[in-house]
XYZ file of C-alpha atoms in Angstrom:
395
model
C 1.731 30.487 -10.771
C 2.730 26.948 -9.835
C 0.868 25.622 -6.855
C 1.619 22.382 -4.650
C -0.563 20.985 -2.023
C 1.177 19.339 0.786
C 5.077 19.229 1.288
C 5.817 15.560 1.563
C 8.312 13.567 -0.506
C 6.555 13.860 -3.822
C 6.182 17.676 -3.322
C 9.940 18.047 -2.213
C 10.992 15.644 -5.245
C 8.895 17.562 -8.062
C 9.698 21.387 -6.566
C 13.538 20.830 -6.495
C 13.966 19.477 -9.684
C 11.519 21.128 -11.929
C 11.458 25.013 -11.966
C 12.828 25.033 -8.468
C 12.255 28.534 -6.953
C 8.922 28.920 -8.884
C 6.666 26.931 -6.696
C 4.032 28.262 -3.959
C 3.550 25.449 -1.715
C 0.748 25.222 0.586
C 0.298 22.979 3.855
C -1.516 22.899 6.865
C 1.623 22.685 9.084
C 2.933 26.130 7.812
C 1.719 28.806 10.071
C 4.046 31.536 8.394
C 5.246 32.252 5.125
C 8.873 31.307 4.381
C 10.886 29.842 1.886
C 12.925 26.317 1.349
C 16.429 25.997 0.301
C 15.460 26.446 -3.412
C 13.656 29.690 -2.901
C 10.035 27.778 -3.339
C 7.266 29.765 -1.391
C 6.132 27.846 2.080
C 2.786 29.218 2.930
C -0.284 28.705 5.264
C -3.169 26.949 3.703
C -5.261 30.457 3.727
C -3.066 31.941 1.325
C -3.919 30.070 -1.574
C -5.777 32.085 -4.302
C -7.483 29.722 -7.125
C -7.563 32.675 -9.506
C -3.785 33.128 -9.656
C -2.721 29.416 -9.708
C -2.063 27.941 -13.314
C -1.602 24.299 -11.942
C -2.130 22.614 -8.512
C -0.252 19.344 -7.880
C -1.804 17.405 -5.114
C 0.093 15.006 -2.798
C -1.538 11.901 -2.410
C -2.145 12.006 1.196
C -4.601 15.176 1.006
C -8.221 13.955 1.090
C -10.327 15.179 -1.684
C -12.519 17.146 0.922
C -9.697 19.248 1.981
C -10.306 23.096 1.542
C -7.145 23.352 -1.021
C -8.716 20.752 -3.475
C -12.311 22.256 -3.177
C -11.142 25.295 -4.307
C -8.514 24.374 -6.991
C -9.560 25.028 -10.526
C -6.502 23.128 -12.100
C -5.889 20.137 -9.690
C -3.706 17.354 -11.201
C -1.670 14.391 -9.861
C 2.105 13.596 -9.772
C 1.807 10.868 -12.575
C -0.485 13.210 -14.728
C 2.186 15.980 -14.164
C 4.853 13.506 -15.500
C 2.584 12.099 -18.202
C 4.361 13.364 -21.241
C 7.636 12.648 -20.029
C 6.804 8.762 -19.388
C 7.459 5.924 -21.463
C 5.444 2.892 -21.394
C 4.329 1.917 -17.779
C 2.687 -1.065 -15.888
C 0.452 -0.072 -13.045
C -0.311 -2.248 -9.761
C -3.001 -1.529 -7.520
C -5.392 -3.163 -4.954
C -5.489 -3.285 -1.385
C -2.815 -5.812 -0.295
C 0.138 -6.941 -2.017
C 0.577 -4.398 -4.220
C 4.347 -3.604 -3.183
C 5.200 -7.211 -3.471
C 3.675 -7.510 -6.850
C 5.430 -4.323 -8.060
C 8.782 -5.596 -6.772
C 8.369 -8.823 -8.661
C 7.360 -7.447 -11.725
C 10.314 -5.117 -11.759
C 12.677 -7.811 -10.894
C 11.457 -10.140 -13.448
C 11.361 -7.987 -16.084
C 14.975 -6.367 -15.273
C 13.344 -2.932 -15.601
C 16.168 -0.300 -15.699
C 13.918 2.468 -14.048
C 12.786 -0.245 -11.369
C 9.743 0.541 -9.371
C 8.528 3.582 -7.386
C 8.673 1.967 -4.283
C 9.181 4.744 -1.624
C 10.627 6.877 -4.535
C 8.648 9.770 -6.188
C 8.240 9.574 -9.941
C 10.315 12.900 -10.235
C 13.541 10.888 -8.895
C 12.853 8.099 -11.494
C 14.556 7.340 -14.862
C 11.788 9.071 -17.050
C 13.787 8.379 -20.159
C 13.317 4.217 -19.577
C 11.344 2.414 -22.105
C 9.533 0.823 -19.238
C 8.559 1.855 -15.733
C 6.381 -0.015 -12.904
C 4.288 1.943 -10.644
C 2.589 1.020 -7.355
C -0.459 3.121 -7.697
C -2.347 3.932 -4.257
C -6.073 4.558 -4.413
C -5.136 8.038 -3.343
C -2.776 8.593 -6.407
C -5.443 7.300 -8.700
C -8.307 9.055 -7.519
C -6.393 12.475 -8.810
C -4.945 10.771 -11.802
C -7.455 11.798 -14.839
C -5.274 11.621 -17.885
C -2.314 9.093 -17.841
C -3.037 5.346 -18.444
C -0.856 2.257 -18.411
C -0.244 -0.438 -21.094
C -0.779 -3.048 -18.375
C -2.843 -2.798 -15.356
C -2.337 -5.362 -12.674
C -5.039 -5.204 -9.687
C -5.079 -7.413 -6.789
C -8.354 -7.923 -4.906
C -10.094 -4.837 -3.348
C -11.069 -5.249 0.374
C -12.202 -2.496 2.900
C -9.346 0.062 3.456
C -9.102 4.116 3.549
C -13.001 4.404 3.683
C -12.652 7.723 5.874
C -10.454 9.303 2.981
C -12.629 8.200 0.180
C -16.096 8.544 1.946
C -17.387 5.084 0.911
C -16.127 1.669 -0.256
C -17.876 2.389 -3.501
C -15.670 5.419 -4.033
C -12.608 3.380 -3.007
C -13.278 0.819 -5.450
C -14.022 3.458 -8.452
C -10.808 4.981 -7.645
C -9.044 1.597 -8.263
C -11.204 0.927 -11.477
C -12.166 4.125 -13.370
C -8.912 4.275 -14.921
C -9.485 1.155 -17.210
C -12.229 3.020 -19.081
C -9.497 5.467 -20.607
C -7.088 2.550 -21.508
C -6.685 2.032 -25.191
C -7.484 -1.277 -27.062
C -3.771 -2.470 -27.201
C -3.395 -2.299 -23.396
C -4.411 -5.078 -20.978
C -5.719 -5.725 -17.632
C -5.601 -8.351 -15.038
C -8.555 -7.864 -12.937
C -10.835 -9.510 -10.322
C -13.315 -11.463 -11.807
C -15.878 -9.939 -9.663
C -15.884 -6.304 -11.618
C -16.262 -8.209 -15.129
C -19.713 -6.907 -15.568
C -18.969 -3.335 -14.384
C -15.799 -3.188 -16.861
C -17.982 -4.714 -19.814
C -17.616 -1.481 -21.920
C -13.844 -1.084 -21.409
C -12.013 -1.619 -24.892
C -8.839 -3.201 -23.499
C -7.671 -6.534 -23.120
C -9.082 -8.108 -20.281
C -8.038 -11.306 -18.000
C -10.294 -11.915 -14.876
C -9.295 -14.064 -11.966
C -10.691 -15.263 -8.680
C -7.367 -16.935 -7.274
C -3.958 -18.100 -7.838
C -5.440 -21.246 -9.792
C -7.549 -19.057 -12.222
C -4.389 -17.168 -13.119
C -2.379 -20.613 -13.411
C -4.998 -21.841 -15.971
C -5.110 -18.264 -17.712
C -1.269 -17.887 -18.214
C -0.385 -21.694 -17.862
C 1.696 -21.445 -14.959
C 2.693 -24.201 -13.218
C 1.823 -23.804 -9.388
C 3.881 -26.860 -8.050
C 7.142 -25.025 -9.483
C 6.396 -22.431 -7.297
C 7.759 -21.951 -3.808
C 5.115 -19.789 -2.370
C 2.208 -20.014 -0.303
C -0.769 -17.467 -0.033
C -0.692 -14.511 0.288
C 2.460 -14.561 -1.682
C 1.563 -16.985 -4.112
C -1.210 -14.734 -5.583
C 1.481 -11.779 -5.927
C 3.868 -14.243 -7.734
C 1.289 -15.574 -10.261
C 0.048 -12.093 -10.781
C 3.757 -10.921 -11.655
C 4.349 -14.055 -13.564
C 1.260 -13.244 -15.549
C 2.379 -9.582 -16.002
C 5.886 -10.827 -17.139
C 4.248 -13.008 -19.809
C 2.042 -10.409 -21.423
C 4.938 -8.267 -21.724
C 7.742 -10.681 -22.492
C 6.204 -14.072 -23.572
C 8.308 -15.910 -21.096
C 7.523 -17.454 -17.680
C 10.269 -17.015 -15.315
C 10.326 -19.801 -12.783
C 13.884 -20.213 -11.666
C 14.111 -16.297 -11.289
C 10.803 -15.882 -9.277
C 12.277 -18.691 -6.916
C 15.023 -16.228 -5.996
C 12.957 -13.114 -5.004
C 12.904 -12.287 -1.520
C 10.072 -10.721 -0.009
C 10.225 -7.194 1.668
C 10.173 -6.425 5.018
C 7.795 -6.023 7.345
C 5.015 -8.163 5.552
C 4.836 -11.776 7.626
C 8.661 -11.425 8.235
C 10.162 -14.076 10.632
C 12.621 -13.812 13.472
C 13.460 -15.747 16.320
C 14.857 -15.245 19.508
C 17.622 -16.910 21.777
C 14.915 -19.138 23.155
C 14.195 -20.491 19.588
C 10.631 -18.802 20.017
C 8.850 -17.407 16.576
C 8.372 -13.635 16.382
C 6.670 -12.213 13.208
C 6.565 -8.573 12.020
C 3.661 -8.116 9.984
C 3.399 -4.456 10.649
C 2.601 -3.811 6.876
C -0.992 -5.384 7.516
C -2.719 -2.114 7.816
C -6.213 -3.538 7.080
C -8.572 -6.057 8.275
C -8.168 -8.323 4.946
C -4.219 -8.213 5.390
C -4.096 -8.970 8.810
C -6.638 -11.866 8.831
C -4.514 -13.197 5.647
C -1.716 -13.744 8.033
C -3.592 -14.817 11.117
C -5.154 -17.496 9.092
C -2.211 -18.877 7.695
C -0.974 -20.356 11.183
C -2.012 -23.199 12.919
C 0.020 -22.464 16.422
C -1.744 -20.430 19.169
C -1.135 -16.748 18.745
C 0.135 -13.715 20.864
C -1.499 -11.028 18.613
C -0.644 -7.273 18.687
C -3.261 -5.220 16.864
C -4.654 -1.649 16.873
C -3.875 2.053 15.672
C -5.677 3.891 13.278
C -8.628 1.937 11.571
C -9.262 4.416 8.735
C -12.830 4.075 8.847
C -12.856 0.164 9.060
C -15.613 -1.416 10.847
C -13.336 -3.722 13.306
C -16.234 -5.831 14.265
C -15.438 -7.856 11.072
C -11.851 -8.317 12.321
C -12.662 -9.461 15.927
C -15.368 -11.644 14.886
C -13.271 -13.806 12.842
C -10.497 -14.078 15.409
C -10.186 -17.282 17.521
C -11.684 -16.739 20.958
C -8.690 -18.218 22.723
C -6.318 -15.977 20.986
C -4.093 -13.926 23.161
C -4.810 -10.086 22.012
C -2.672 -7.132 22.889
C -4.575 -3.861 21.625
C -2.220 -0.773 21.074
C -2.746 2.409 19.491
C -4.701 5.927 20.573
C -8.218 4.331 19.880
C -9.332 1.898 22.459
C -11.284 -0.925 20.614
C -11.415 -3.273 23.957
C -15.173 -3.216 24.098
C -15.683 -4.228 20.383
C -13.298 -7.137 20.886
C -14.807 -8.103 24.234
C -18.468 -7.978 22.335
C -16.901 -10.905 20.200
C -15.820 -12.945 23.090
C -12.389 -11.894 23.234
C -10.354 -10.856 26.379
C -7.778 -8.056 25.084
C -5.017 -6.562 27.044
C -5.090 -2.678 26.626
C -1.411 -1.485 26.306
C 1.406 -0.197 24.214
C 3.594 -1.773 21.530
C 6.716 -2.104 23.884
C 4.486 -3.335 26.909
C 2.997 -5.960 24.894
C 6.607 -7.299 23.678
C 7.502 -7.107 27.194
C 4.515 -9.342 28.397
C 4.649 -11.617 25.307
C 8.398 -12.322 25.946
C 7.588 -13.273 29.411
C 4.673 -15.788 28.472
C 5.681 -17.216 25.031
C 6.398 -20.612 24.509
C 8.117 -22.554 21.865
C 4.679 -23.921 20.535
C 3.218 -20.352 19.959
C 3.782 -17.516 17.903
C 4.105 -13.770 18.588
C 2.461 -12.098 15.681
C 2.510 -8.167 15.073
C -0.482 -7.726 12.652
C -2.199 -4.669 13.414
C -5.133 -4.372 11.032
C -4.736 -0.775 11.344
C -2.477 2.012 10.133
C 0.401 3.265 12.138
C 0.400 6.898 12.040
C -1.323 7.565 15.178
C 1.513 6.753 17.180
C 4.592 6.085 14.731
C 5.784 7.794 11.607
C 5.141 4.629 9.586
C 4.336 0.806 9.573
C 8.027 0.333 8.860
C 8.870 2.283 12.145
C 6.082 0.515 14.180
C 7.671 -2.945 12.738
C 11.306 -2.142 13.621
C 10.601 -1.224 17.014
C 8.630 -4.353 17.624
C 11.727 -6.406 16.857
C 13.957 -3.725 18.640
C 12.010 -4.443 21.784
C 12.217 -8.024 21.434
C 15.923 -7.849 20.988
C 16.353 -5.506 24.050
C 14.878 -8.151 26.300
C 16.632 -11.181 24.605
C 20.098 -10.671 26.061
């Protein structure tokens, strides 16, 4: 019996393309038994019988302490499920910047199959010679067999602690695949993990910052039109490109366009700056954006903290910042403890208040430091609404 845990995009892609009609799909949102359009069974979680299941493919968002995962005997990830069908692969992970870095590498190498940004592996060209995969800590946690030819790891900061149980577990999810990589494979990894990875057999490159990468791979930083944090993304992408192709593509990287919702700049009719950084779903990503501006900020933050301790975030904010807190959880008391004077509100009202008060010498910034799913379907919806509310007022 083929079992699937969770009925998200990954599950739908697999069960609609491989042996459709033969899957038993279990999800907490199912209260009664039914079927999807392909004849796959949609079942409540309590119906799962591990003794009758030959394989259990788990959707990345389901935590390991879920009853389905704890009772499974043949648990596997999406990438392990397709491991034999995949050709050579580059994996990109880390806490912040992995989407941009993944897209840059795919762009620089003209990879036919592209990257898996928002796309399940089942819908990629599995016959492609080389693919680039953005790997979340969730996916890495469940992947025990597959391994890349090149692994690019951005810095690891506090994130998804509630899912993994601890920061140490989060780090291990990002690092332990390296020990099964072969001796011809390469890794580009933060220098702080050099000792931990001493026994790994692959080719290793360790870095602390963009300057380190420039020295390691002979990259001329003066030829790159990026500031941090995008400069690090670009250096990692160029380094990966050099390992694979032997070339540094300066002209091509200069034409790459950063994706949406990551320090994305807009101006209203009064020439005031609004910045959508909704993709900053953890403390380090938000602080990177906040610290890159010298102008006074109207900052919108808050949401699902995912187990992060927001004391660190609020302690590093300028005490004169104009702070608007959104989300179902109220972090006002923590902010006040660090000398801040937050306004507790919602996204629409925050935009309205900012629109009335913002000057041309200030910046309106949505950089939440938290996930969006407590109130929105995604960080993209949160960012889109931020700009929509501004434009609705800008008439």
